[in-house]
PDB file of C-alpha atoms and ligand atoms in Angstrom:
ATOM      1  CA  UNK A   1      93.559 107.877 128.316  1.00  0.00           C
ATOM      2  CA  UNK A   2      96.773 106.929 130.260  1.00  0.00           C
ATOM      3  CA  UNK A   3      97.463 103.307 130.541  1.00  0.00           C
ATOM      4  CA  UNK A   4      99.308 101.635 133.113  1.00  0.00           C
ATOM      5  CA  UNK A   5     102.255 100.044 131.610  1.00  0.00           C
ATOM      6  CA  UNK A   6     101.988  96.115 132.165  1.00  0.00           C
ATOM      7  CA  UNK A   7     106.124  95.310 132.008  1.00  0.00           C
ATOM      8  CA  UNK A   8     105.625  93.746 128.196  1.00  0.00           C
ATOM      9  CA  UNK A   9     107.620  97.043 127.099  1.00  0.00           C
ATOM     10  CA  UNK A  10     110.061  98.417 129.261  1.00  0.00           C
ATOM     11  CA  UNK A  11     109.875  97.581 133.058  1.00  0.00           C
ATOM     12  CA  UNK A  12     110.740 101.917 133.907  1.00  0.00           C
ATOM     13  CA  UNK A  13     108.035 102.771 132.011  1.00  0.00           C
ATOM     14  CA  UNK A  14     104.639 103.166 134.437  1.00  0.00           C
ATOM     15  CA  UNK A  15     102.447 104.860 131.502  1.00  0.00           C
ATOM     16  CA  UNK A  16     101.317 105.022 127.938  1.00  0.00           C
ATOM     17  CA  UNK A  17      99.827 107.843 126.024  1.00  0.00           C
ATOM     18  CA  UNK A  18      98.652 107.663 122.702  1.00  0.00           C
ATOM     19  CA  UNK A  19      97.405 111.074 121.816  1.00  0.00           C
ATOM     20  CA  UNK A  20      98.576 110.056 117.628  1.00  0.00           C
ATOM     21  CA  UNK A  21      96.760 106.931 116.287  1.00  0.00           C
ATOM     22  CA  UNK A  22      96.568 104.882 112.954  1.00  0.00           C
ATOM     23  CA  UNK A  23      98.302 102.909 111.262  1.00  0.00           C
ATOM     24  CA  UNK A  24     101.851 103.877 111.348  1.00  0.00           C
ATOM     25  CA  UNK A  25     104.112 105.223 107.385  1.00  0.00           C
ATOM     26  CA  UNK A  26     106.643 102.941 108.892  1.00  0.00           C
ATOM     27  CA  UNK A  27     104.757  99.827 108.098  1.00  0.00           C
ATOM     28  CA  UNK A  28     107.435  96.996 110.081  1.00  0.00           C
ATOM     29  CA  UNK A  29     106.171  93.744 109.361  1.00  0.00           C
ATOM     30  CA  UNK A  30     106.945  92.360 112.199  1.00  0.00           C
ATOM     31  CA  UNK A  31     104.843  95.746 113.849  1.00  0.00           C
ATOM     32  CA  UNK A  32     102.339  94.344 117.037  1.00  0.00           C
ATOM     33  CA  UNK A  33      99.688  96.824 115.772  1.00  0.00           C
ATOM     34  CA  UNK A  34      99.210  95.357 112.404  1.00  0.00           C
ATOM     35  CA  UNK A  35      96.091  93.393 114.110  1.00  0.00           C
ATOM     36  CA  UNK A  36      94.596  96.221 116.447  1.00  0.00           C
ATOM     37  CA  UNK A  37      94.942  98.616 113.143  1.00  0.00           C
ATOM     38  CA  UNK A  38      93.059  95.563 110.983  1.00  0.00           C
ATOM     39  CA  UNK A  39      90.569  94.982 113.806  1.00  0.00           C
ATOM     40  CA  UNK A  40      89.531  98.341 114.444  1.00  0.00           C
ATOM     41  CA  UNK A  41      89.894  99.108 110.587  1.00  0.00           C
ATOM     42  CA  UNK A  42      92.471 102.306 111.363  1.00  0.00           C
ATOM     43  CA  UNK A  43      93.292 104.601 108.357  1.00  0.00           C
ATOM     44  CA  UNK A  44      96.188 106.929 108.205  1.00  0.00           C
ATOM     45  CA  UNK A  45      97.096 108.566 111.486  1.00  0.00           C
ATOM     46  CA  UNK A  46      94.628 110.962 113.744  1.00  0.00           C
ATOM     47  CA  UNK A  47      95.239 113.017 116.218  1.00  0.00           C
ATOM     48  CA  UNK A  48      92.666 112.226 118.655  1.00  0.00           C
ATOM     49  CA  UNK A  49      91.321 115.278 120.597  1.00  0.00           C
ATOM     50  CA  UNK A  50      89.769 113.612 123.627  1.00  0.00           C
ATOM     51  CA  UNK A  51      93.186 112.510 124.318  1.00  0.00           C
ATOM     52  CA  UNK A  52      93.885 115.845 125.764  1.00  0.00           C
ATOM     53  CA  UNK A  53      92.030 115.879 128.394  1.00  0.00           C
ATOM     54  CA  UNK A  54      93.826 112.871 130.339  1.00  0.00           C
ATOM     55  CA  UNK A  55      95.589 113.673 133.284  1.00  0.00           C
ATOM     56  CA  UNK A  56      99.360 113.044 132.882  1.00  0.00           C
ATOM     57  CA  UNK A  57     100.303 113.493 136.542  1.00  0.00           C
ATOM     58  CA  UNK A  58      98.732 110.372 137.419  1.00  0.00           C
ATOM     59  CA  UNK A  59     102.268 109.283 135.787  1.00  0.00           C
ATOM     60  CA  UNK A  60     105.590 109.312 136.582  1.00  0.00           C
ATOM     61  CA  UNK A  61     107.103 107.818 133.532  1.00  0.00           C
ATOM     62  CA  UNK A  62     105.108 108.116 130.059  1.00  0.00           C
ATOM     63  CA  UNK A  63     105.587 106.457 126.771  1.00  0.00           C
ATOM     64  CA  UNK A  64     104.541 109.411 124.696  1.00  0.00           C
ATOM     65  CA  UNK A  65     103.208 107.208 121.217  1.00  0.00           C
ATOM     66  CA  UNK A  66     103.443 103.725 122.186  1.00  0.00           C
ATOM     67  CA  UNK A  67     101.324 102.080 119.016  1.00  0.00           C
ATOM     68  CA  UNK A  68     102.152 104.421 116.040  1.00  0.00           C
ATOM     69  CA  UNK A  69     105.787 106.698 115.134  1.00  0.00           C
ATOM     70  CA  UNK A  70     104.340 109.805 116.656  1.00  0.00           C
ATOM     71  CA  UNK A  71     107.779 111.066 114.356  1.00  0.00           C
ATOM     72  CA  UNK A  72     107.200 109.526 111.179  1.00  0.00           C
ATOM     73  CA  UNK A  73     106.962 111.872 107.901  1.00  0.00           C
ATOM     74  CA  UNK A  74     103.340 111.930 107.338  1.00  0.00           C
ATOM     75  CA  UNK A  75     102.683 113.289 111.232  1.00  0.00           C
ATOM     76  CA  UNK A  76     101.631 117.043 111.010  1.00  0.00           C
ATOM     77  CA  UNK A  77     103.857 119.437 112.780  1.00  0.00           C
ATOM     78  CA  UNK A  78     101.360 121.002 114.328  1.00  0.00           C
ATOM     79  CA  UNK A  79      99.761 117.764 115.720  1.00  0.00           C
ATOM     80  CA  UNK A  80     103.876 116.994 117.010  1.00  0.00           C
ATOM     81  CA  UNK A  81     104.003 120.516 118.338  1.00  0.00           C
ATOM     82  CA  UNK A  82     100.398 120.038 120.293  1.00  0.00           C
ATOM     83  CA  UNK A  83     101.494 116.957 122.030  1.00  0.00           C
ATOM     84  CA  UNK A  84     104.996 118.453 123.193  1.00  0.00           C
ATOM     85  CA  UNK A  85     102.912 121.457 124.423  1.00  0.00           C
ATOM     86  CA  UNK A  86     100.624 119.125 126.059  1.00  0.00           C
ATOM     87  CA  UNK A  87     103.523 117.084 127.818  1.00  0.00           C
ATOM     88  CA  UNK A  88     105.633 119.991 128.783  1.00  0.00           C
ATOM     89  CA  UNK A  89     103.207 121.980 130.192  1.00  0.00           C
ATOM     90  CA  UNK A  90     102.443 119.253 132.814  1.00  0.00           C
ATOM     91  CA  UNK A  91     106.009 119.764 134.175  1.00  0.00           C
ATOM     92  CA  UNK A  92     106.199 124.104 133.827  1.00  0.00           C
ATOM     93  CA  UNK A  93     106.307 124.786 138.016  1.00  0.00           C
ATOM     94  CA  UNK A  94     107.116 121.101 138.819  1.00  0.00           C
ATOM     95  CA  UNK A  95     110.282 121.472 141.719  1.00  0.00           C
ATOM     96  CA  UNK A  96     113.145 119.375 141.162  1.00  0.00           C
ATOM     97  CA  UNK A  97     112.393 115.787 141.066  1.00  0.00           C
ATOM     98  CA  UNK A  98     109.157 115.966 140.142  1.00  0.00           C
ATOM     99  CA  UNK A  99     108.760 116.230 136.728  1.00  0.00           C
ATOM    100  CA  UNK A 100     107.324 113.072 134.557  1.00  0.00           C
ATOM    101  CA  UNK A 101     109.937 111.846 132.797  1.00  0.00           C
ATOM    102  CA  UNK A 102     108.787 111.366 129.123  1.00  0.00           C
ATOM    103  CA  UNK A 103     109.953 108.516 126.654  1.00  0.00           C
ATOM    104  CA  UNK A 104     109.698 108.774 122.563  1.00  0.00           C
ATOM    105  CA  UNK A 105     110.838 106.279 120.593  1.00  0.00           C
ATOM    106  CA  UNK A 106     110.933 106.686 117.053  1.00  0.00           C
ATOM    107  CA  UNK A 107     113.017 104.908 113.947  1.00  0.00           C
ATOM    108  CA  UNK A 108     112.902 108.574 112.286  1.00  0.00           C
ATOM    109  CA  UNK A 109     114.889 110.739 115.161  1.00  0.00           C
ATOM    110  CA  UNK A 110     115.894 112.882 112.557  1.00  0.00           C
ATOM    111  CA  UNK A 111     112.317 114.599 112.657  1.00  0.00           C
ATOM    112  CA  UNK A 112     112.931 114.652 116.616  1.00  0.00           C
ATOM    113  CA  UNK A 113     115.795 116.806 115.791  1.00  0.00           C
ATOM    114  CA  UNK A 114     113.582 119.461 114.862  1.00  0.00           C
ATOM    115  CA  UNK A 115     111.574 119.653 117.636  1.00  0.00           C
ATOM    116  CA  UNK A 116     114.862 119.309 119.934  1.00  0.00           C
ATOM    117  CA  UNK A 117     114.778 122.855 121.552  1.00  0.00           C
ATOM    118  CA  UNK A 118     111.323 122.473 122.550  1.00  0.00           C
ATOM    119  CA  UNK A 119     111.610 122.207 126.471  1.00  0.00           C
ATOM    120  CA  UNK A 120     109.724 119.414 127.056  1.00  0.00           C
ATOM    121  CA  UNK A 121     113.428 117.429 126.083  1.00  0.00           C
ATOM    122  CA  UNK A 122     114.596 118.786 129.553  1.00  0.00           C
ATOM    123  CA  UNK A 123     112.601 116.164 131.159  1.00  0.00           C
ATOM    124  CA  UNK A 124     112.493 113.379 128.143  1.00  0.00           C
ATOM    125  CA  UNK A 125     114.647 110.423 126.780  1.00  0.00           C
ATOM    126  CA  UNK A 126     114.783 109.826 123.395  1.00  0.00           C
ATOM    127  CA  UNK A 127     114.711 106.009 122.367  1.00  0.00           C
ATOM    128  CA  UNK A 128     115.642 104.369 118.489  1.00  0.00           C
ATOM    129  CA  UNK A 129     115.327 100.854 117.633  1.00  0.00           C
ATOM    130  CA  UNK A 130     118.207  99.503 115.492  1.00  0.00           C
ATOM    131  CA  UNK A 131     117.259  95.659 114.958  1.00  0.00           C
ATOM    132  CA  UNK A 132     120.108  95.374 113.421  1.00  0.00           C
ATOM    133  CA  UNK A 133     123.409  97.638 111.560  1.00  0.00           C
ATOM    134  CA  UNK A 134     122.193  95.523 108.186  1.00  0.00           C
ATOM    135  CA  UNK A 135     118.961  97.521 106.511  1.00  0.00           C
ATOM    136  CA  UNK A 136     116.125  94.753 105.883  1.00  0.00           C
ATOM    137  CA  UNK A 137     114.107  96.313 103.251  1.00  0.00           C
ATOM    138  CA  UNK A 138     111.654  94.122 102.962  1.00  0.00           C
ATOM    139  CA  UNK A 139     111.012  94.005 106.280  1.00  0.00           C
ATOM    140  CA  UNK A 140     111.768  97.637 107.776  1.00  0.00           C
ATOM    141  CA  UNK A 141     109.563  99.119 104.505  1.00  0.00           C
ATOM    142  CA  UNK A 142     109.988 102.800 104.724  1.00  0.00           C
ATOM    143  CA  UNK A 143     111.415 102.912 108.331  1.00  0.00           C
ATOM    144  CA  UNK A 144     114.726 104.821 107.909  1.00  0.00           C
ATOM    145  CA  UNK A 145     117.659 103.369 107.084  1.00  0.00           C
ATOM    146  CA  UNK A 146     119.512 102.163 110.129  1.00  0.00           C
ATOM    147  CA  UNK A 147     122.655 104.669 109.735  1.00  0.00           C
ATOM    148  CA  UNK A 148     119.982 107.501 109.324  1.00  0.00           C
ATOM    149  CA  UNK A 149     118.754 106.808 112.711  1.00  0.00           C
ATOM    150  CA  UNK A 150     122.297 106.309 114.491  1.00  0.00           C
ATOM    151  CA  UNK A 151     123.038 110.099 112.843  1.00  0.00           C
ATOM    152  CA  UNK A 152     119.816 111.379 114.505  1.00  0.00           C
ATOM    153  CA  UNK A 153     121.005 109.776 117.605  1.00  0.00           C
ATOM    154  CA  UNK A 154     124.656 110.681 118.071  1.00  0.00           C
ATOM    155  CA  UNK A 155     123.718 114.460 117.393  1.00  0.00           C
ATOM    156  CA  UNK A 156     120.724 114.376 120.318  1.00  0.00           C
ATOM    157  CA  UNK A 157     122.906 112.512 123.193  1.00  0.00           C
ATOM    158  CA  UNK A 158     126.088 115.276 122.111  1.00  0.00           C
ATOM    159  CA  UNK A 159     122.787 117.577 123.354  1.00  0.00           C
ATOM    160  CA  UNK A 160     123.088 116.046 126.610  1.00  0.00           C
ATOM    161  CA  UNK A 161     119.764 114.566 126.513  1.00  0.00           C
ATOM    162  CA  UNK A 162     119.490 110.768 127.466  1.00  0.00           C
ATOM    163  CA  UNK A 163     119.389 108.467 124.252  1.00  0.00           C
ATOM    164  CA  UNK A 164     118.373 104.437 124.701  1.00  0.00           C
ATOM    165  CA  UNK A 165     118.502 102.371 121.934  1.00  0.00           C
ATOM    166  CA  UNK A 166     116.212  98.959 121.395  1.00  0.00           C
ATOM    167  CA  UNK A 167     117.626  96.285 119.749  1.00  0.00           C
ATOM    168  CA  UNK A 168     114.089  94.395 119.030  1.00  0.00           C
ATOM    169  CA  UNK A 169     113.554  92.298 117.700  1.00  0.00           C
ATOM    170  CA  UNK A 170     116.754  91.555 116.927  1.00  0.00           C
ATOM    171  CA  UNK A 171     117.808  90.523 113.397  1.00  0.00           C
ATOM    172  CA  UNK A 172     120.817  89.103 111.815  1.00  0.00           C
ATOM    173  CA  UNK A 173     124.242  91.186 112.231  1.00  0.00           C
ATOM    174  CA  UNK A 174     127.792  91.850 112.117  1.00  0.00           C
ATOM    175  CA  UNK A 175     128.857  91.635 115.303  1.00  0.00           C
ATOM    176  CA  UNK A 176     131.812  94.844 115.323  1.00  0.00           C
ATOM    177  CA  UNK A 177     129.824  97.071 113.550  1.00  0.00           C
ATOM    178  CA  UNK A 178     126.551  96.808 114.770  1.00  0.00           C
ATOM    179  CA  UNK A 179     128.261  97.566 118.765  1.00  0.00           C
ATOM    180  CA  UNK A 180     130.043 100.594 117.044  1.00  0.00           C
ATOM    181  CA  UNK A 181     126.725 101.841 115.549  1.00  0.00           C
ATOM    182  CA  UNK A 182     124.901 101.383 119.125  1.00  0.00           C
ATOM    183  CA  UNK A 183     128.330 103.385 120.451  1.00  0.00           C
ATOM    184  CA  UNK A 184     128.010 105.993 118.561  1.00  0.00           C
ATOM    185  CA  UNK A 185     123.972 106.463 120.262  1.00  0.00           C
ATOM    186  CA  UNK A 186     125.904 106.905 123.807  1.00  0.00           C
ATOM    187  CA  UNK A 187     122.752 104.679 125.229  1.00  0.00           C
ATOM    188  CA  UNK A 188     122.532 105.013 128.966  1.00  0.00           C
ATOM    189  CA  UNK A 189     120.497 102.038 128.150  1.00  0.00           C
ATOM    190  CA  UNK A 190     120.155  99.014 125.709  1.00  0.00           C
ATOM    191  CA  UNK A 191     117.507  96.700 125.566  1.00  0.00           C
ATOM    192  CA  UNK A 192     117.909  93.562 123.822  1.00  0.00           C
ATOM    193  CA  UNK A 193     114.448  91.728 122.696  1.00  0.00           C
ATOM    194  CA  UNK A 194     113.393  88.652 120.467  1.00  0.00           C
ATOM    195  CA  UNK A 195     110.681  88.566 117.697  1.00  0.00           C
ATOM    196  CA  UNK A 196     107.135  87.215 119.624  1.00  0.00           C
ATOM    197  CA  UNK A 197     104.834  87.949 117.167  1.00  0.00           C
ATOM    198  CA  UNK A 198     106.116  85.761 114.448  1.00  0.00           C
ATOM    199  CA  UNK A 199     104.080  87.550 111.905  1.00  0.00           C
ATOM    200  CA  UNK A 200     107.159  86.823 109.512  1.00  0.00           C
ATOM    201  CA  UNK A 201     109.933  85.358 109.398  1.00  0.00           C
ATOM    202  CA  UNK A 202     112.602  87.308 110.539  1.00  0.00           C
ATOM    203  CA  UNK A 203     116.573  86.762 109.889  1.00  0.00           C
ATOM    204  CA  UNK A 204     117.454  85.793 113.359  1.00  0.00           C
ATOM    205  CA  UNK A 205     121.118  85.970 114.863  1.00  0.00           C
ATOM    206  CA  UNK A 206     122.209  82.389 116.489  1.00  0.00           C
ATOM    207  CA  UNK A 207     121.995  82.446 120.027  1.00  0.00           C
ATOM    208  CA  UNK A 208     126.271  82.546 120.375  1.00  0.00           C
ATOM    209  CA  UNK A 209     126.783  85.855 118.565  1.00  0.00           C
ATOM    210  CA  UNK A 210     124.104  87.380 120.227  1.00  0.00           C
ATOM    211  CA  UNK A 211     125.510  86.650 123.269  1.00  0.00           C
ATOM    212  CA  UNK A 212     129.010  87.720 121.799  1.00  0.00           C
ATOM    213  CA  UNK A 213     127.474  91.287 120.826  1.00  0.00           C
ATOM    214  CA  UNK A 214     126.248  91.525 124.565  1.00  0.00           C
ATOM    215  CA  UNK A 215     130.270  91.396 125.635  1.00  0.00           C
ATOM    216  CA  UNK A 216     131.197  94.007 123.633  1.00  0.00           C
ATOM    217  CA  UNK A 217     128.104  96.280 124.472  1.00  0.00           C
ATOM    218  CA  UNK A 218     128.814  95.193 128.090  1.00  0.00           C
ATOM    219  CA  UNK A 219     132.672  96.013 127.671  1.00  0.00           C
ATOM    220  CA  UNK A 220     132.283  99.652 125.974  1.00  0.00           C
ATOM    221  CA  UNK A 221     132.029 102.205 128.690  1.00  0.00           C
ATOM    222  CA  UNK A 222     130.027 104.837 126.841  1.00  0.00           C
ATOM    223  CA  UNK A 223     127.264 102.295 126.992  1.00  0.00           C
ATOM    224  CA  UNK A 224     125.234 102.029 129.788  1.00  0.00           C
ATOM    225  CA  UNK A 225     122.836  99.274 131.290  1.00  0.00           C
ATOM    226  CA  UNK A 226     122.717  95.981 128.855  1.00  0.00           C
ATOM    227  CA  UNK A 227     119.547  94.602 129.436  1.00  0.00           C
ATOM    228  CA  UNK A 228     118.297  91.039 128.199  1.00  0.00           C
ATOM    229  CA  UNK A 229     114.350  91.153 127.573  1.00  0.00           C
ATOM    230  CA  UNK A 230     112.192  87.805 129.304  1.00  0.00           C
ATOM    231  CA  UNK A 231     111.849  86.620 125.916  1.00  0.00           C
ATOM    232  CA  UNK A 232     115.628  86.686 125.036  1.00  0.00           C
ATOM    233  CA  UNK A 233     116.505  85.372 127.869  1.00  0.00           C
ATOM    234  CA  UNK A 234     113.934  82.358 127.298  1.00  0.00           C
ATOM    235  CA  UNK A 235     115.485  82.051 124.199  1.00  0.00           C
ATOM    236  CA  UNK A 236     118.948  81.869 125.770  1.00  0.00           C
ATOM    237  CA  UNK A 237     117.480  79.200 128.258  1.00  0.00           C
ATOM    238  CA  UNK A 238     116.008  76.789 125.547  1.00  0.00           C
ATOM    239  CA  UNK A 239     119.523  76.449 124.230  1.00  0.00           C
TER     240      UNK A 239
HETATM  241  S1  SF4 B   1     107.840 102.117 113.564  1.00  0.00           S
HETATM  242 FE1  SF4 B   1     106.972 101.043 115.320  1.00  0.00          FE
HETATM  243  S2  SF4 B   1     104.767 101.502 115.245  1.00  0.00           S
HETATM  244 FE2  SF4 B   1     105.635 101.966 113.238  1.00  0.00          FE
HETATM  245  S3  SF4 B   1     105.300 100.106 112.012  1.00  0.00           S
HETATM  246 FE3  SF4 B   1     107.378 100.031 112.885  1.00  0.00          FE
HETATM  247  S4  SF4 B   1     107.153  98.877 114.786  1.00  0.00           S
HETATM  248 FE4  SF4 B   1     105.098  99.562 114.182  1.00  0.00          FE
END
């Protein structure tokens, strides 16, 4: 099933497809799933077969594996390789500003790298969160380590295909280093969020050096759009 994206996520994005559920190898525990996965008692990742028979032009701009890491290590590459099939096919005779415009995120973009040639990247964006350049163990679990993912990212944007990075929810940091790690992603854009959830408690920045690291993001020119999530900005307000 497609969903029509409600604006919690990112405003650009009008759809959702999940066609890869369960609980995600990642296991952030600050992760909005934990209660859907606990409600609806969800194992290990599926790949769900009905899910191939939604309609993706009824989008224009899909978040391909919105509520598990479609890219994490225990994901088949066959299941990977059906859902790229899936999502490029939609756009094979499409003329020239019509193609859907597909978005995965993933904290393992390595694995991305080895489905890069696959043409279903000449119409995609590839997305990373970095929460922070610090790793947070105990909180990121067996998400990849932060410089891991910056790697991934530097080598797919030198492929000319558009790299955003999400900085949410944002965690403690050093200031010059953490804009020099989201430089080296080239993001055309960077989203800046705040922890909702509060299912832990998470090493929050104060509200001044956040702001400071939006400067510098703002100042570098290889970055693109700096955008301030509702809930940052509420945060921002309070102060
Ligand atoms: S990588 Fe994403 S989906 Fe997976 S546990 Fe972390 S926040 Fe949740």
């Amino acid at each position: 099933m497609l969903n029509k994206e409600t604006g919690n996520m990112y405003r650009f994005v009008t759809h959702t497809w999940n066609p890869i559920k369960g609980v995600c190898y990642h296991g952030c525990k600050y992760c909005y799933m934990h209660p859907t996965w606990e409600k609806y008692r969800m194992d290990k990742p599926t790949l769900i077969q009905k899910e191939f028979t939604t309609d993706l032009n009824e989008g224009q701009r899909i978040f391909v594996g919105s509520s598990t890491d479609m890219f994490a290590e225990d994901i088949k590459d066959k299941w990977i390789k059906r859902v790229l099939d899936c999502c490029a096919a939609y756009n094979e005779d499409k003329p020239q500003g019509k193609h859907i415009i597909y978005f995965f995120q993933s904290k393992n973009p390595q694995r991305i790298l080895q489905f890069i040639d696959h043409p279903v990247f000449k119409h995609a964006v590839v997305l990373t969160t970095l929460e922070s350049n610090r790793n947070y163990p105990d909180i990121m679990c067996n998400a990849p380590r932060i410089e891991d993912r910056v790697k991934a990212m530097e080598i797919i944007a030198q492929k000319g295909i558009v790299t955003m990075v999400t900085v949410e929810p944002i965690m403690d940091f050093d200031t010059d280093e953490f804009a020099e790690l989201i430089r080296r992603c080239k993001p055309r854009w960077v989203n800046i969020g705040k922890d909702e959830k509060k299912f832990v408690q998470l090493p929050e920045p104060t509200i001044e050096k956040t702001k400071e690291l939006i400067k510098c993001l703002e100042a570098c020119t290889e970055i693109g759009k700096v955008n301030i999530k509702e809930n940052a900005q509420r945060w921002f307000n309070k102060a």
